[in-house]
XYZ file of C-alpha atoms in Angstrom:
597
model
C -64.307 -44.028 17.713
C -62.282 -40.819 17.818
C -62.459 -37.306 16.264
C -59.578 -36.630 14.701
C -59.828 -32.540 16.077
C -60.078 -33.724 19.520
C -60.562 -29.303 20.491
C -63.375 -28.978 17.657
C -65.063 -32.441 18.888
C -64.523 -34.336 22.084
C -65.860 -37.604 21.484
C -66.181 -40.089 18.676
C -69.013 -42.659 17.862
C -70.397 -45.450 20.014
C -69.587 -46.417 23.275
C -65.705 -46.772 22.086
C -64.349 -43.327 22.075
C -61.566 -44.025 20.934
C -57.929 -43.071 21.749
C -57.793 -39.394 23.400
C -55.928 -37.315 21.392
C -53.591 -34.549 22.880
C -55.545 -30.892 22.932
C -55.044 -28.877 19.564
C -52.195 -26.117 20.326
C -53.166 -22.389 19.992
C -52.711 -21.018 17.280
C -49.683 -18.500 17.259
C -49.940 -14.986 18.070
C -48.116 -14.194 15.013
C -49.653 -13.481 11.746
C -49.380 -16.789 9.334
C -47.537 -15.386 6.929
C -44.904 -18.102 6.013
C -45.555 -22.216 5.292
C -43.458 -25.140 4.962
C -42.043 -26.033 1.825
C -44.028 -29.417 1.542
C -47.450 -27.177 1.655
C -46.541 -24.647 -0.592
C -44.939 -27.679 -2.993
C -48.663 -28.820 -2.886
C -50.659 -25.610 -3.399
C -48.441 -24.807 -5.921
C -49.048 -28.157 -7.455
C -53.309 -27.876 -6.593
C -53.101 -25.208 -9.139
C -54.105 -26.938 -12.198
C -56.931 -29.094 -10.171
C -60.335 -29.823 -10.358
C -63.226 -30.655 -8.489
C -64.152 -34.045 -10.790
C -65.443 -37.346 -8.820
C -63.412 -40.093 -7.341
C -61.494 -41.669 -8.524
C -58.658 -41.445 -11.089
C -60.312 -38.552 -13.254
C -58.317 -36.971 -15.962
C -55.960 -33.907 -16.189
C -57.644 -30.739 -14.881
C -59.185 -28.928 -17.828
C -56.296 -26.290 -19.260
C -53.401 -28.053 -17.041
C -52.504 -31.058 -19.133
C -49.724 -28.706 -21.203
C -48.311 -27.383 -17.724
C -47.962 -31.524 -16.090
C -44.643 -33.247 -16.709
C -44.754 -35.849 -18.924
C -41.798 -37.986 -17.983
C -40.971 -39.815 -14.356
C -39.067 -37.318 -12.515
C -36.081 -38.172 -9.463
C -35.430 -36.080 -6.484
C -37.599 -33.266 -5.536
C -39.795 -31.923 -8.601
C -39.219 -28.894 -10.100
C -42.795 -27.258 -11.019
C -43.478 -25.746 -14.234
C -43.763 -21.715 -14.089
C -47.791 -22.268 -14.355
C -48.500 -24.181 -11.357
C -46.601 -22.003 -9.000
C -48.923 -19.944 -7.229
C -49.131 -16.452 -7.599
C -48.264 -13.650 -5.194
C -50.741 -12.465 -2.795
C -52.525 -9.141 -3.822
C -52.722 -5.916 -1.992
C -55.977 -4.241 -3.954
C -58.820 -4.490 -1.688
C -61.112 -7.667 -2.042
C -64.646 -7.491 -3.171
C -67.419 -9.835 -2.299
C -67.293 -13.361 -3.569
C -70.645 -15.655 -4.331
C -71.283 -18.041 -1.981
C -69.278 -21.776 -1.528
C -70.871 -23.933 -3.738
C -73.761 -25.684 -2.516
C -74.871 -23.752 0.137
C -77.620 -22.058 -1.682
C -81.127 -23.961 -1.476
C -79.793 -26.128 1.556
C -82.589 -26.355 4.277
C -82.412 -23.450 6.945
C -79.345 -22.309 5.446
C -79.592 -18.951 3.294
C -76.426 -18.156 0.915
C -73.410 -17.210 2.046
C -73.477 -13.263 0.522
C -73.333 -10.241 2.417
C -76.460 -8.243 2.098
C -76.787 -5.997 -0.563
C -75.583 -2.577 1.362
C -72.741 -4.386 2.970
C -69.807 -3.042 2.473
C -67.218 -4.712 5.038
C -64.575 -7.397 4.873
C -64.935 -11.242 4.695
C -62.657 -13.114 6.904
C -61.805 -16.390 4.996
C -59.786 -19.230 7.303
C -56.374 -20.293 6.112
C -55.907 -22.492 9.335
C -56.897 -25.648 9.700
C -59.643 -24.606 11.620
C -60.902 -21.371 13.446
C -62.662 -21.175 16.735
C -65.542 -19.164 17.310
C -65.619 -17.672 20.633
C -68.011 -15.530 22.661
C -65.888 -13.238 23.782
C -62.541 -11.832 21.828
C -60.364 -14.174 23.971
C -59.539 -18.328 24.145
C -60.654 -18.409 27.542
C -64.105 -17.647 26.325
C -66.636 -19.973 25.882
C -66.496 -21.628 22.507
C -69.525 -21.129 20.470
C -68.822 -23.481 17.410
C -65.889 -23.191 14.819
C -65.186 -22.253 10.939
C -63.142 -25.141 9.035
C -60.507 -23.875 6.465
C -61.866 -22.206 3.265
C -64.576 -21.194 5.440
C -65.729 -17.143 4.471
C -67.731 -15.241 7.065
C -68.500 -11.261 7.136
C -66.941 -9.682 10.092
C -66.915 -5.740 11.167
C -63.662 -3.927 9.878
C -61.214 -2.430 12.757
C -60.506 -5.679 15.086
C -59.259 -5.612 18.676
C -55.508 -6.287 18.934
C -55.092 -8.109 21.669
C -51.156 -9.436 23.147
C -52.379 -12.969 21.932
C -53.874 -12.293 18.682
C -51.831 -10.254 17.281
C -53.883 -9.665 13.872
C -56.662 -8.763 15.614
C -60.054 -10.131 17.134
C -63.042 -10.351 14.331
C -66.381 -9.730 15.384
C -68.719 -11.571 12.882
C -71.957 -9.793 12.131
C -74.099 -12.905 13.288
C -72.011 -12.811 16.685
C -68.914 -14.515 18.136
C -65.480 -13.290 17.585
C -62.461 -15.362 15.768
C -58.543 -14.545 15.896
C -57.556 -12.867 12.352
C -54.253 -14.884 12.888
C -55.936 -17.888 11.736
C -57.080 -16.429 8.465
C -56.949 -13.334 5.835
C -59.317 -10.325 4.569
C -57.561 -10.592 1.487
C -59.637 -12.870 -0.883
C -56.825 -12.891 -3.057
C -54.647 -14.402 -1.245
C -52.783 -17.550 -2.373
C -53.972 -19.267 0.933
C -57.604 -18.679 0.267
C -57.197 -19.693 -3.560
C -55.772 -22.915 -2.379
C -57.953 -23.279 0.805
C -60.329 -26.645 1.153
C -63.414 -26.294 -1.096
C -66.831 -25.760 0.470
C -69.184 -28.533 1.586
C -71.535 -28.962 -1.411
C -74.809 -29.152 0.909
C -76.728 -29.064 -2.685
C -75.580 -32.676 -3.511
C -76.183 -36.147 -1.600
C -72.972 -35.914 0.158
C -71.202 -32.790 1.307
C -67.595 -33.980 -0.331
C -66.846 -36.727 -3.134
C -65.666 -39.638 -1.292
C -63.277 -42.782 -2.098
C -62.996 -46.293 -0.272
C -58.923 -47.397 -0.213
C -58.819 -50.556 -1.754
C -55.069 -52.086 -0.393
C -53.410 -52.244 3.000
C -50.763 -49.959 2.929
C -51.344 -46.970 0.876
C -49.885 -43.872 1.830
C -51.540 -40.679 2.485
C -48.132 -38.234 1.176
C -47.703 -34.505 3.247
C -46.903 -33.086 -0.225
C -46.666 -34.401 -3.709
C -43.566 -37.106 -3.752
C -41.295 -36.894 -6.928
C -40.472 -40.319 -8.720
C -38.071 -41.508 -6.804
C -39.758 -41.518 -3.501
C -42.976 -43.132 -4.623
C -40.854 -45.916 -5.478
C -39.403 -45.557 -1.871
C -42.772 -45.658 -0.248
C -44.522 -47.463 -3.148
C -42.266 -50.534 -3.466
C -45.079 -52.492 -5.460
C -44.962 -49.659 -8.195
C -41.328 -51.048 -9.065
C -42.156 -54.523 -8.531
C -45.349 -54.353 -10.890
C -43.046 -52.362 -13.468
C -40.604 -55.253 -13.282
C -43.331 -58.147 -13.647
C -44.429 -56.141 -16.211
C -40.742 -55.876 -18.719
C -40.516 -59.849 -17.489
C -43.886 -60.826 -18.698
C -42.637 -58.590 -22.145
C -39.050 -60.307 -22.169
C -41.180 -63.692 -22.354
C -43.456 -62.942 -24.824
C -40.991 -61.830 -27.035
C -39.120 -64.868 -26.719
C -41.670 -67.158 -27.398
C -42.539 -65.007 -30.530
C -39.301 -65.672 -31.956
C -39.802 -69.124 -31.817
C -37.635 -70.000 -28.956
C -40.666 -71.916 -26.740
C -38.139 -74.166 -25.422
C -36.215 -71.975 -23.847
C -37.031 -73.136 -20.743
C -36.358 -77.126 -21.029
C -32.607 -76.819 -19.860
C -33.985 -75.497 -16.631
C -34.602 -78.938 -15.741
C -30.968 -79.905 -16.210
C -29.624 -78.833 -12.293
C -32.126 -80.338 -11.254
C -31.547 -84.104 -12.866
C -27.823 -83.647 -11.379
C -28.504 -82.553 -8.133
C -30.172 -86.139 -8.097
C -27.197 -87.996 -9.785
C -24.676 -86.368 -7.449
C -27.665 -87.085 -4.273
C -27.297 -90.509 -5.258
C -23.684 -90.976 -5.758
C -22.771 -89.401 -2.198
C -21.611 -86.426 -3.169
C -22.446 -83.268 -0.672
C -24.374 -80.072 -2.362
C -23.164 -76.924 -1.587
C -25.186 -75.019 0.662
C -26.068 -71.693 0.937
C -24.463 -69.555 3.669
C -26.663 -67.469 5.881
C -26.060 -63.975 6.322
C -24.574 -62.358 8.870
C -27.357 -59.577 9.026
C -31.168 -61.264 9.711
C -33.284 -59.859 7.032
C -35.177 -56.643 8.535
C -38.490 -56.910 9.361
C -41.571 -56.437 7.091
C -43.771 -53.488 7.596
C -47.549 -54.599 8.475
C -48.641 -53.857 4.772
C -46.367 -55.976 3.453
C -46.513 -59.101 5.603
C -47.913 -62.530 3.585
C -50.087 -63.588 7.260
C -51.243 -60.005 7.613
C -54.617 -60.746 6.117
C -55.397 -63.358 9.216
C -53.235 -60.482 12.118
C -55.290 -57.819 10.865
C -57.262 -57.255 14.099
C -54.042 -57.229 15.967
C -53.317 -53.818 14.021
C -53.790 -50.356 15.693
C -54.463 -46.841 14.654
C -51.008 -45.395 16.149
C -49.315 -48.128 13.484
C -50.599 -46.460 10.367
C -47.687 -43.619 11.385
C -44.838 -45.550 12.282
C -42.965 -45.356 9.488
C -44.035 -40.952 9.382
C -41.067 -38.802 8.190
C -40.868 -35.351 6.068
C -42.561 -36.625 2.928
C -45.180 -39.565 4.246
C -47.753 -38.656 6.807
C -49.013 -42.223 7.422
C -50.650 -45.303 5.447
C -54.189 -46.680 5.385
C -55.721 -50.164 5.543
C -58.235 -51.181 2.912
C -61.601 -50.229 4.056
C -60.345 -46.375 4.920
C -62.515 -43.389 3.236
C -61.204 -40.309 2.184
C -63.199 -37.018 1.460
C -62.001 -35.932 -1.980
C -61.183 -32.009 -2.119
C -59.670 -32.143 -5.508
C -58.334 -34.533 -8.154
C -54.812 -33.774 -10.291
C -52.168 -35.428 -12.026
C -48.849 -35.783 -11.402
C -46.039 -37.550 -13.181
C -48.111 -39.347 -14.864
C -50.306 -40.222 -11.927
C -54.138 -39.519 -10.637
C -53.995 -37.799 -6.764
C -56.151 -36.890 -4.423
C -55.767 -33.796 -2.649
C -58.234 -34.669 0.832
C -60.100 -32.338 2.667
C -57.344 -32.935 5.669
C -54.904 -31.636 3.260
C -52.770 -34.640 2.840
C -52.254 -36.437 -1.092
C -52.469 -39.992 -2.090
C -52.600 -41.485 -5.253
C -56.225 -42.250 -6.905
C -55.828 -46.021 -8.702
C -55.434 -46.989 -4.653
C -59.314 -46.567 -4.514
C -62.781 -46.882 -5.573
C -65.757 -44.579 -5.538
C -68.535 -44.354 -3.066
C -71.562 -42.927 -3.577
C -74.231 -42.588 -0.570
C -77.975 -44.000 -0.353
C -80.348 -41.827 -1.958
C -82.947 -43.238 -0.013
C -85.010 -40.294 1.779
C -87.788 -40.422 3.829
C -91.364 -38.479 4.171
C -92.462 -35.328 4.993
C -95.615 -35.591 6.694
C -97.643 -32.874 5.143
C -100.683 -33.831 2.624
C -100.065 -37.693 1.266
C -98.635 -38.570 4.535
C -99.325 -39.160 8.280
C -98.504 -41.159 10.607
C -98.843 -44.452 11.101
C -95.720 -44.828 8.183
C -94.398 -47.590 6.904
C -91.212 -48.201 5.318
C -89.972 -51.593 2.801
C -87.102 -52.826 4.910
C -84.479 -55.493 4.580
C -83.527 -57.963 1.802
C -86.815 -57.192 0.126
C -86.577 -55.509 -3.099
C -89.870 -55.350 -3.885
C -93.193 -56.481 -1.239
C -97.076 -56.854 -2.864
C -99.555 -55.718 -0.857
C -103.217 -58.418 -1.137
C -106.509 -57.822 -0.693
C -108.151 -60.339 1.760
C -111.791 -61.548 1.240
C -113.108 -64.247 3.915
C -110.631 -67.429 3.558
C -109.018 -65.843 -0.167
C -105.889 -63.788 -1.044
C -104.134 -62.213 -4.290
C -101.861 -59.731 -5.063
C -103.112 -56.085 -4.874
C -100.120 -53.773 -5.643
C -96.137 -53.704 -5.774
C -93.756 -51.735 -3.439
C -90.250 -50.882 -4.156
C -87.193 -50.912 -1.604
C -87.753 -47.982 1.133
C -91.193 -46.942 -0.357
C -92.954 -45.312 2.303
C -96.626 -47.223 2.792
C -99.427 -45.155 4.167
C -101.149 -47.128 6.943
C -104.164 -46.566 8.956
C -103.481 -48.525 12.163
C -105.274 -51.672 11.770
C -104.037 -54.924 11.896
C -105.005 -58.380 11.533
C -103.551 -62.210 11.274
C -104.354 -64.511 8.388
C -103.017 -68.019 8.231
C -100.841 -67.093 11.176
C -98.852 -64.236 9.285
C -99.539 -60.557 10.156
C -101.067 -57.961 8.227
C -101.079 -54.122 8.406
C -103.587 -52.062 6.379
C -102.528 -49.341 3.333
C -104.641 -46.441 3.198
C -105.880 -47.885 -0.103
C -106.977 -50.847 1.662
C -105.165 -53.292 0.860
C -102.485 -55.462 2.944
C -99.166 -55.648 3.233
C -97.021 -58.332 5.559
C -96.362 -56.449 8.916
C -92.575 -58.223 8.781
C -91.822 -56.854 5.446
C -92.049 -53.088 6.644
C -90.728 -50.976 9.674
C -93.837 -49.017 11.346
C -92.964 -45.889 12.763
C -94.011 -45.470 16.551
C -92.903 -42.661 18.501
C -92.969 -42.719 22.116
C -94.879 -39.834 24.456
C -94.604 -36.084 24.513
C -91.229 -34.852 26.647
C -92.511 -33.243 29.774
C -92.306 -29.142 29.545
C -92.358 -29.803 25.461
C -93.193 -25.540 24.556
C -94.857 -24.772 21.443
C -93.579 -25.784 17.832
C -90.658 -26.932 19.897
C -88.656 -29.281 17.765
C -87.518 -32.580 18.879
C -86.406 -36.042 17.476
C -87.996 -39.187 18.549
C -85.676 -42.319 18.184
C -87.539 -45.802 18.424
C -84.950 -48.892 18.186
C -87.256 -51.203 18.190
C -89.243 -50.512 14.885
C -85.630 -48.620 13.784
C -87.581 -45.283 12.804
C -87.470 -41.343 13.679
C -90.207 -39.219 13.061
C -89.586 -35.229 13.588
C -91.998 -33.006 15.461
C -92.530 -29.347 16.013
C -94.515 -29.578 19.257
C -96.771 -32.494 18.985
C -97.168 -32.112 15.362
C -94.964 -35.059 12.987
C -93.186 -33.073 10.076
C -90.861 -35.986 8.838
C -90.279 -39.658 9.089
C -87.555 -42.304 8.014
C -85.938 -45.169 8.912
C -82.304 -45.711 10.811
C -79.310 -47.970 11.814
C -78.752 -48.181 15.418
C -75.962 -49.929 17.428
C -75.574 -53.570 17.090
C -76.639 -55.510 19.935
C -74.970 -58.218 21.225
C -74.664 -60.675 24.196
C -71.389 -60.453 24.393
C -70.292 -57.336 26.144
C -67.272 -56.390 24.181
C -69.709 -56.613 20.949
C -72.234 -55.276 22.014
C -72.828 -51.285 20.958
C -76.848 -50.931 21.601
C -77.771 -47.527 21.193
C -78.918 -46.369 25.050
C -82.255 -44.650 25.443
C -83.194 -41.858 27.273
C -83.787 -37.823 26.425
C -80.601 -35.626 25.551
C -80.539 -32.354 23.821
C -78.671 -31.965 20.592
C -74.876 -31.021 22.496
C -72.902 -29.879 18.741
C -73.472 -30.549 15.258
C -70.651 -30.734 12.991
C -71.469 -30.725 8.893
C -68.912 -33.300 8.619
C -66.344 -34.816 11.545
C -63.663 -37.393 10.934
C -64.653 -40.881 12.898
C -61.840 -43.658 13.319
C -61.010 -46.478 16.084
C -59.311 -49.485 16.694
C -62.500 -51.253 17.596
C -63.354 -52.556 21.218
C -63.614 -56.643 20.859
C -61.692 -59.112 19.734
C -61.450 -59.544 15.617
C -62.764 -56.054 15.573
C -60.683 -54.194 12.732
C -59.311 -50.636 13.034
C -61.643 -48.028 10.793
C -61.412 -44.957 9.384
C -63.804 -42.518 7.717
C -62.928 -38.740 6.644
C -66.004 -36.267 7.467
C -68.363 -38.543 7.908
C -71.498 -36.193 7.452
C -74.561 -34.301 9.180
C -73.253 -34.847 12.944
C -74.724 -33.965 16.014
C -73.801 -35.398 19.007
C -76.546 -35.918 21.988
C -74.885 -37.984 24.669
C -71.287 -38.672 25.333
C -69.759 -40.034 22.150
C -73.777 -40.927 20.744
C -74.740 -39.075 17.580
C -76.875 -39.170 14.596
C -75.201 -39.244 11.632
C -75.324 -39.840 7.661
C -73.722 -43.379 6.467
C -72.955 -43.404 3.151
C -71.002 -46.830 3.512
C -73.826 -48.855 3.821
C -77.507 -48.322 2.415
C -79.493 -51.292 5.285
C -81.425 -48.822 6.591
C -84.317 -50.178 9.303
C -81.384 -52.689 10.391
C -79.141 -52.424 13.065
C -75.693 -51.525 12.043
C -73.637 -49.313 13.732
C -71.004 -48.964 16.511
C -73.834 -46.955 18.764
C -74.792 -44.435 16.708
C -77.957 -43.140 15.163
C -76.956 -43.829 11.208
C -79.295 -41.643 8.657
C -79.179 -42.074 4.999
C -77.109 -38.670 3.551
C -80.524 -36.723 2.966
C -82.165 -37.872 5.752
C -79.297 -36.663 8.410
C -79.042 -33.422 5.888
C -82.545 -32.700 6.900
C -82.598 -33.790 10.300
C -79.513 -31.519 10.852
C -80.843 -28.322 9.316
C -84.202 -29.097 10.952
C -82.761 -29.250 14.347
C -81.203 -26.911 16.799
C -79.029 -25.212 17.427
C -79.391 -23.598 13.630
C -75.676 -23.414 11.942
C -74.686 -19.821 11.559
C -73.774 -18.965 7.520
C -69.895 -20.028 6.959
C -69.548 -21.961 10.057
C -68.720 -25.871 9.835
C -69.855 -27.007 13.310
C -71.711 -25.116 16.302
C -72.558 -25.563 19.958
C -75.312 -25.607 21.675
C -75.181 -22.964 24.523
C -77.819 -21.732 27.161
C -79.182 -18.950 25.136
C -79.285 -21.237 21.837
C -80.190 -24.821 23.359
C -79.667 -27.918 21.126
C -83.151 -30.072 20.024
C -84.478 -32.678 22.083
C -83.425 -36.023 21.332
C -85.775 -38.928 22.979
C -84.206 -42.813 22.196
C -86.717 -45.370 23.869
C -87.472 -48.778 23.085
């Protein structure tokens, strides 16, 4: 598994890191003032978006009078009220925080305080590096993704390869002013990627492709060329005036119209018979090209044979590459166009909505261990949707009281058999079947462990974490580790051993072409809540599957969305207001992480 931002994150997920990308390039040390066509095409279009749910939603409110209503050929001409307005020169005042960053756990609103009077820097780039010193050789502290706003001290350093200046953030750290804008009113920052909503479950709205083949556009394609990259859209349009053309005909009475066919057929026999040679057809000169991957008919039974670098082959101006059906996107906003639902995602590219489905993560969360709770916990695993708990007198048994999927059981620590099944005891004391819950069990104290340190304690056998500040348990839940297998190429056990918490990312891109045989390539936009421990090992939310207190991942810790939301803003090093992913450094050390068996 690979990061997509190979400077922002080194490593994927898993033991199979995927292919290396090549390092991002600086950024230039001239001011950004001009973009491509294709991305100002987009922003223009953007302009009219909104922020509803995967997938297909409606017109944005307001913009359904400014959308052309008719199929359009060539490049599209946009209405005078989705081109975006000029950049401002009055001063910028201070904007509310992104949404969804107020009430988030060790995060406090993105506002300056109430006697601050300086700029906000807000990132146009793709992304912005945070830096210790006001220079890229400097050690990298963490990074702001675009959209990003953080308050900065007016007058930066101008320095030969920054040539808008160095901008020292009031928390610390320095970034390049080439990479974004103190103007707030700037079309760039209008148009910029929306904020991670830490408020919801997941961070971004997020949609599961449904076909092989669907393209993920560098701008907004006019008619004509989603017919060129969309060949089915013509084909089902044709199917469609056919399937018209017949019922038409049959509702003028003409149901035979389809006996004669048999005619050619009766005289290809009669002339068969009487000696007489058919006429063939010629072959052409010219074999018939070959069919891209997405449009093969034995495709379905190749499909592990297909790699990531693939997807691009067929890359030009207009088409950035195309997805298989399993692919997630992170949703940054929804729009129509000619007559069509889009996606705009938070990588910037577009592709069309009725391609996909909507996701929604696990809203399974797990305990803090403060007045009902302690430890021992239990938690209702596996194919169970509902366990009883029994009360056992001498030889009898009966039912004592119902628990749901994931409810957390109090336990006290006592166990017993009974008719060769075990039993663990509630705090009420009744019973429960110790097979039918995961127990948490965490391992020793770390050696030098200070006071009200925090730490994460990973057990893979009983597939549970429990937090701690020092040696005292503050939360508890269940995982997914890495499938185990005998066979090498399969197998992607989680290792043990103690790490500290290297980077944590609010959301990261994971994809890979898979490291065994029948192993299919994947793809998932900002997965969410990373931090990264050892290597290409992290914990991590999942919101594409919900068996939690199973094993199910490529060597990762996976963490329902709340659960890795918590863990993250529990854990160290704390994410500085604005920023999108930090690193642990000697002064600000990342949490310990402890995986054991």
């Amino acid at each position: 598994m690979k990061i997509t931002e190979k400077w922002i994150a080194p490593a994927g997920c898993g033991k199979n890191p995927g292919k290396a990308l090549p390092r991002m390039p600086r950024p230039s040390t001239r001011p950004r003032t001009v973009r491509p066509l294709a991305w100002a095409l987009l922003l223009a279009t953007l302009a009219g978006c909104d922020r509803s749910p995967p997938p297909g939603a409606e017109t944005a409110p307001g913009a359904s009078s400014a959308l052309p209503t008719r199929p359009q050929a060539g490049s599209p001409t946009l209405p005078k009220e989705l081109v975006a307005p000029k950049a401002s020169a009055q001063a910028a005042t201070p904007v509310a925080a992104p949404a969804g960053s107020e009430g988030a756990p060790g995060v406090g609103p993105v506002v300056p305080p109430a006697d601050y009077k300086g700029p906000w820097l807000a990132i146009t780039a793709s992304a912005a590096g945070v830096y210790g010193e006001a220079s890229f050789e400097a050690k990298k502290l963490g990074y702001i993704r675009n959209g990003g706003r953080v308050a900065v001290e007016a007058n930066p350093a101008v320095k030969k390869n920054c040539t808008s200046g160095w901008y020292k953030l009031l928390g610390g750290g320095f970034v390049c002013g080439n990479l974004g804008t103190t103007d707030l009113n700037h079309p760039d920052v209008k148009f910029a990627t929306q904020a991670p909503n830490l408020d919801e479950v997941l961070p971004y709205p997020y949609a599961r492709n449904a076909k092989n083949g669907t393209p993920l556009y560098k701008s907004v394609p006019s008619r004509e060329q989603m017919e060129k990259y969309e060949p089915y859209l013509k084909a089902k349009e044709e199917e469609s005036t056919a399937e018209d053309e017949r019922k038409k005909k049959a509702k003028d009475g003409n149901a035979d119209a389809g006996a004669p066919s048999a005619l050619p057929a009766r005289l290809d026999a009669a002339l068969a018979d009487a000696g007489v040679a058919l006429p063939t057809v010629q072959e052409s000169a010219d074999p018939e090209p070959e069919k891209p991957w997405w449009q093969r008919d034995d495709m379905k039974d190749r499909m592990h044979e297909l790699k990531l670098d693939q997807l691009s082959e067929d890359a030009d101006a207009i088409l950035a590459k195309r997805m298989v059906s399993g692919f997630y996107v992170a949703v940054d906003k929804t729009f129509r166009w000619n007559n069509r639902s889009w996606y705009k995602t938070t990588r910037g590219l577009v592709t069309p909505s009725d391609r996909f489905w909507q996701t929604s993560g696990s809203k399974f969360k797990g305990v803090e261990l403060t007045g009902d709770f302690k430890l021992p916990m239990g938690f209702v695993f596996g194919g169970n949707k509902s366990i009883s708990s029994y009360t056992i007198e001498g030889d009898k048994i009966k039912p004592a009281k119902t628990y749901e999927h994931f409810a957390p059981v109090q336990l006290t620590g006592k166990e017993q058999e009974f008719h060769n099944t075990k039993y663990a005891e509630t705090a009420d004391g009744s019973w429960v079947k110790r097979a039918q819950i995961r127990t948490t069990s965490p391992g020793p104290l770390p050696v030098d462990l200070k006071p009200n340190e925090r730490w994460i304690d990973v057990n893979l056998t009983t597939q549970t974490v429990v937090a701690f500040e020092g040696d005292k348990a503050i939360y508890a839940t269940l995982i997914s580790s890495g499938k185990e297998s005998k066979i090498k190429d399969k197998d992607h056990r989680t290792p043990t051993g103690e790490w500290r918490i290297r980077e944590k990312h609010i959301t990261t891109t994971m994809d890979g072409d898979g490291s065994a045989a029948g192993d299919l390539p994947y793809s998932i936009e900002d997965v969410p809540y990373v931090m990264y421990f050892f290597r290409s090992y992290a914990t991590h939310g999942a919101f594409w599957h919900s068996n939690f207190g199973m094993q199910m991942s490529h060597g990762c810790v996976n963490l329902s969305p709340l659960d890795a939301k918590y863990l993250f803003f529990f854990a160290d090093p704390p994410l500085p207001k604005g920023w999108h992913g930090v690193h642990a450094t000697d002064a600000n050390p990342g949490s310990r992480v402890v995986v054991h068996l």
